[in-house]
């Protein structure tokens, strides 16, 4: 929990790769999840790994003949093991760089399950840590967000406020953390700003292209 007593989710490890396409299986799915053990908590360090290869769906995301791979530990990396590196030059500190490689091992293993030759094809590699989250995303202790369970003593604040004309949205408001939830909070905020009839008028002004509903793979 943070200093105010609110529980926080853990942080992340990230692995970003640029890989030659000839090292990738032809039947590779665009995303998969690895659960290393069902006998430990789902948020045990390194237990759940999510791997995405978005360039399978959108080839423009990588140069011709290459793919991008993103693997991450799903909100299960503890921050306390990284605290000693706060304020350190992380580009040069040998202990920090060694810990990055050590904590990235489960992500490499998750990728190898479907891409056994991944290391042969790597041309770009970057590892992100909880300190990366804290620095670039301005997240307290690199956390994923508030860990507020439904029915608990705390709840996420609504998008409206007591001040007229002041609204809020994001992962610190309802509906919570994660991209779908944050998108929902934005929609809720928009709904609070406009009446149903005003929204219908706005919808009439939005002209979606005729191809908008086509699956991405069919448009390639």
C-alpha positions as a Python dict, from the first residue, in 0.01 Angstrom:
ca = {
    (1, 'X'): (0, 0, 0),
    (2, 'X'): (110, 360, -42),
    (3, 'X'): (152, 619, 228),
    (4, 'X'): (-221, 698, 235),
    (5, 'X'): (-309, 336, 307),
    (6, 'X'): (-454, 264, -37),
    (7, 'X'): (-348, -73, -181),
    (8, 'X'): (-142, -66, -500),
    (9, 'X'): (-94, -322, -772),
    (10, 'X'): (258, -439, -838),
    (11, 'X'): (465, -317, -1131),
    (12, 'X'): (588, -464, -1459),
    (13, 'X'): (886, -598, -1644),
    (14, 'X'): (884, -532, -2018),
    (15, 'X'): (1077, -685, -2305),
    (16, 'X'): (1065, -511, -2644),
    (17, 'X'): (1223, -687, -2940),
    (18, 'X'): (1278, -629, -3309),
    (19, 'X'): (1316, -970, -3474),
    (20, 'X'): (1386, -1091, -3829),
    (21, 'X'): (1081, -1258, -3976),
    (22, 'X'): (1283, -1562, -4086),
    (23, 'X'): (1329, -1654, -3718),
    (24, 'X'): (952, -1656, -3657),
    (25, 'X'): (719, -1953, -3716),
    (26, 'X'): (471, -1894, -4001),
    (27, 'X'): (170, -1991, -3786),
    (28, 'X'): (251, -1758, -3497),
    (29, 'X'): (-55, -1602, -3327),
    (30, 'X'): (-54, -1225, -3264),
    (31, 'X'): (-81, -1274, -2887),
    (32, 'X'): (-53, -1542, -2621),
    (33, 'X'): (-41, -1565, -2242),
    (34, 'X'): (170, -1798, -2031),
    (35, 'X'): (72, -1897, -1677),
    (36, 'X'): (371, -2075, -1532),
    (37, 'X'): (187, -2220, -1232),
    (38, 'X'): (-171, -2239, -1107),
    (39, 'X'): (-41, -2343, -764),
    (40, 'X'): (77, -1994, -670),
    (41, 'X'): (-107, -1660, -668),
    (42, 'X'): (-178, -1518, -1012),
    (43, 'X'): (32, -1212, -924),
    (44, 'X'): (335, -1410, -806),
    (45, 'X'): (651, -1260, -960),
    (46, 'X'): (703, -1377, -1316),
    (47, 'X'): (405, -1613, -1305),
    (48, 'X'): (187, -1461, -1579),
    (49, 'X'): (351, -1335, -1898),
    (50, 'X'): (167, -1177, -2190),
    (51, 'X'): (335, -1174, -2533),
    (52, 'X'): (214, -970, -2831),
    (53, 'X'): (335, -956, -3192),
    (54, 'X'): (130, -663, -3326),
    (55, 'X'): (317, -649, -3657),
    (56, 'X'): (140, -971, -3758),
    (57, 'X'): (-182, -768, -3772),
    (58, 'X'): (-24, -442, -3888),
    (59, 'X'): (296, -492, -4089),
    (60, 'X'): (363, -117, -4092),
    (61, 'X'): (477, -145, -3730),
    (62, 'X'): (807, -304, -3834),
    (63, 'X'): (1046, -277, -4130),
    (64, 'X'): (992, -523, -4414),
    (65, 'X'): (1114, -868, -4320),
    (66, 'X'): (1090, -801, -3946),
    (67, 'X'): (844, -817, -3656),
    (68, 'X'): (811, -646, -3320),
    (69, 'X'): (752, -847, -3004),
    (70, 'X'): (637, -708, -2671),
    (71, 'X'): (633, -928, -2361),
    (72, 'X'): (546, -815, -2012),
    (73, 'X'): (489, -953, -1665),
    (74, 'X'): (122, -889, -1594),
    (75, 'X'): (141, -653, -1297),
    (76, 'X'): (339, -897, -1084),
    (77, 'X'): (685, -739, -1047),
    (78, 'X'): (758, -616, -690),
    (79, 'X'): (909, -271, -660),
    (80, 'X'): (1105, -323, -341),
    (81, 'X'): (1385, -520, -512),
    (82, 'X'): (1448, -217, -737),
    (83, 'X'): (1440, 54, -470),
    (84, 'X'): (1815, 43, -413),
    (85, 'X'): (1869, 171, -768),
    (86, 'X'): (1665, 490, -726),
    (87, 'X'): (1885, 783, -825),
    (88, 'X'): (2151, 556, -974),
    (89, 'X'): (2277, 595, -1333),
    (90, 'X'): (2089, 292, -1459),
    (91, 'X'): (2265, 302, -1796),
    (92, 'X'): (2598, 220, -1633),
    (93, 'X'): (2527, 46, -1303),
    (94, 'X'): (2645, -315, -1343),
    (95, 'X'): (2423, -452, -1066),
    (96, 'X'): (2112, -289, -1215),
    (97, 'X'): (2189, -418, -1563),
    (98, 'X'): (2247, -768, -1426),
    (99, 'X'): (1916, -762, -1237),
    (100, 'X'): (1736, -652, -1553),
    (101, 'X'): (1863, -959, -1736),
    (102, 'X'): (1775, -1186, -1444),
    (103, 'X'): (1418, -1056, -1409),
    (104, 'X'): (1364, -1064, -1785),
    (105, 'X'): (1429, -1440, -1799),
    (106, 'X'): (1060, -1546, -1760),
    (107, 'X'): (966, -1323, -2054),
    (108, 'X'): (1230, -1478, -2277),
    (109, 'X'): (1103, -1822, -2179),
    (110, 'X'): (743, -1726, -2260),
    (111, 'X'): (849, -1606, -2605),
    (112, 'X'): (1058, -1918, -2672),
    (113, 'X'): (754, -2138, -2618),
    (114, 'X'): (625, -2024, -2956),
    (115, 'X'): (937, -1872, -3109),
    (116, 'X'): (1220, -2115, -3024),
    (117, 'X'): (1471, -1934, -3247),
    (118, 'X'): (1389, -1583, -3129),
    (119, 'X'): (1742, -1501, -3010),
    (120, 'X'): (1884, -1587, -3353),
    (121, 'X'): (1672, -1317, -3512),
    (122, 'X'): (1693, -1037, -3255),
    (123, 'X'): (1817, -706, -3397),
    (124, 'X'): (1674, -475, -3130),
    (125, 'X'): (1619, -549, -2761),
    (126, 'X'): (1508, -325, -2474),
    (127, 'X'): (1416, -422, -2118),
    (128, 'X'): (1191, -206, -1903),
    (129, 'X'): (1170, -229, -1523),
    (130, 'X'): (954, -79, -1246),
    (131, 'X'): (1198, 213, -1244),
    (132, 'X'): (1120, 263, -1613),
    (133, 'X'): (751, 282, -1523),
    (134, 'X'): (818, 525, -1241),
    (135, 'X'): (1032, 753, -1456),
    (136, 'X'): (857, 764, -1792),
    (137, 'X'): (496, 709, -1681),
    (138, 'X'): (523, 907, -1357),
    (139, 'X'): (383, 614, -1161),
    (140, 'X'): (434, 603, -785),
    (141, 'X'): (668, 310, -719),
    (142, 'X'): (612, 208, -1081),
    (143, 'X'): (275, 60, -990),
    (144, 'X'): (5, -52, -1232),
    (145, 'X'): (-265, 133, -1042),
    (146, 'X'): (-484, 116, -733),
    (147, 'X'): (-578, -237, -624),
    (148, 'X'): (-933, -166, -511),
    (149, 'X'): (-1152, -475, -491),
    (150, 'X'): (-1527, -449, -552),
    (151, 'X'): (-1715, -427, -227),
    (152, 'X'): (-1410, -315, -29),
    (153, 'X'): (-1365, -18, 198),
    (154, 'X'): (-1254, 211, -87),
    (155, 'X'): (-1395, 269, -433),
    (156, 'X'): (-1270, 451, -739),
    (157, 'X'): (-1400, 809, -760),
    (158, 'X'): (-1663, 889, -1019),
    (159, 'X'): (-1593, 1099, -1326),
    (160, 'X'): (-1802, 1385, -1189),
    (161, 'X'): (-1689, 1615, -908),
    (162, 'X'): (-1864, 1855, -669),
    (163, 'X'): (-1731, 2146, -877),
    (164, 'X'): (-1953, 2240, -1174),
    (165, 'X'): (-1774, 2188, -1504),
    (166, 'X'): (-1488, 1986, -1353),
    (167, 'X'): (-1469, 1624, -1468),
    (168, 'X'): (-1200, 1357, -1444),
    (169, 'X'): (-1114, 1031, -1614),
    (170, 'X'): (-828, 783, -1623),
    (171, 'X'): (-713, 478, -1431),
    (172, 'X'): (-749, 648, -1092),
    (173, 'X'): (-1123, 690, -1151),
    (174, 'X'): (-1404, 450, -1225),
    (175, 'X'): (-1384, 196, -1393),
    (176, 'X'): (-1026, 141, -1274),
    (177, 'X'): (-703, 19, -1429),
    (178, 'X'): (-626, -127, -1770),
    (179, 'X'): (-686, 4, -2121),
    (180, 'X'): (-1052, -113, -2149),
    (181, 'X'): (-1137, 36, -1810),
    (182, 'X'): (-964, 366, -1890),
    (183, 'X'): (-1147, 386, -2222),
    (184, 'X'): (-1469, 325, -2032),
    (185, 'X'): (-1391, 609, -1794),
    (186, 'X'): (-1342, 838, -2094),
    (187, 'X'): (-1678, 730, -2235),
    (188, 'X'): (-1843, 786, -1897),
    (189, 'X'): (-1689, 1133, -1881),
    (190, 'X'): (-1818, 1214, -2230),
    (191, 'X'): (-2162, 1090, -2128),
    (192, 'X'): (-2153, 1318, -1824),
    (193, 'X'): (-2064, 1618, -2042),
    (194, 'X'): (-2343, 1576, -2296),
    (195, 'X'): (-2704, 1470, -2275),
    (196, 'X'): (-2824, 1171, -2476),
    (197, 'X'): (-2983, 1401, -2734),
    (198, 'X'): (-2664, 1604, -2770),
    (199, 'X'): (-2468, 1284, -2820),
    (200, 'X'): (-2706, 1169, -3094),
    (201, 'X'): (-2657, 1500, -3274),
    (202, 'X'): (-2280, 1457, -3249),
    (203, 'X'): (-2308, 1103, -3387),
    (204, 'X'): (-2483, 1238, -3694),
    (205, 'X'): (-2181, 1461, -3760),
    (206, 'X'): (-1934, 1172, -3741),
    (207, 'X'): (-1898, 1005, -4079),
    (208, 'X'): (-1703, 682, -4045),
    (209, 'X'): (-1533, 550, -4361),
    (210, 'X'): (-1716, 262, -4526),
    (211, 'X'): (-1422, 29, -4453),
    (212, 'X'): (-1424, 101, -4078),
    (213, 'X'): (-1617, -213, -3995),
    (214, 'X'): (-1404, -449, -4201),
    (215, 'X'): (-1166, -682, -4015),
    (216, 'X'): (-809, -557, -4031),
    (217, 'X'): (-679, -875, -4191),
    (218, 'X'): (-930, -841, -4478),
    (219, 'X'): (-800, -492, -4558),
    (220, 'X'): (-441, -608, -4604),
}
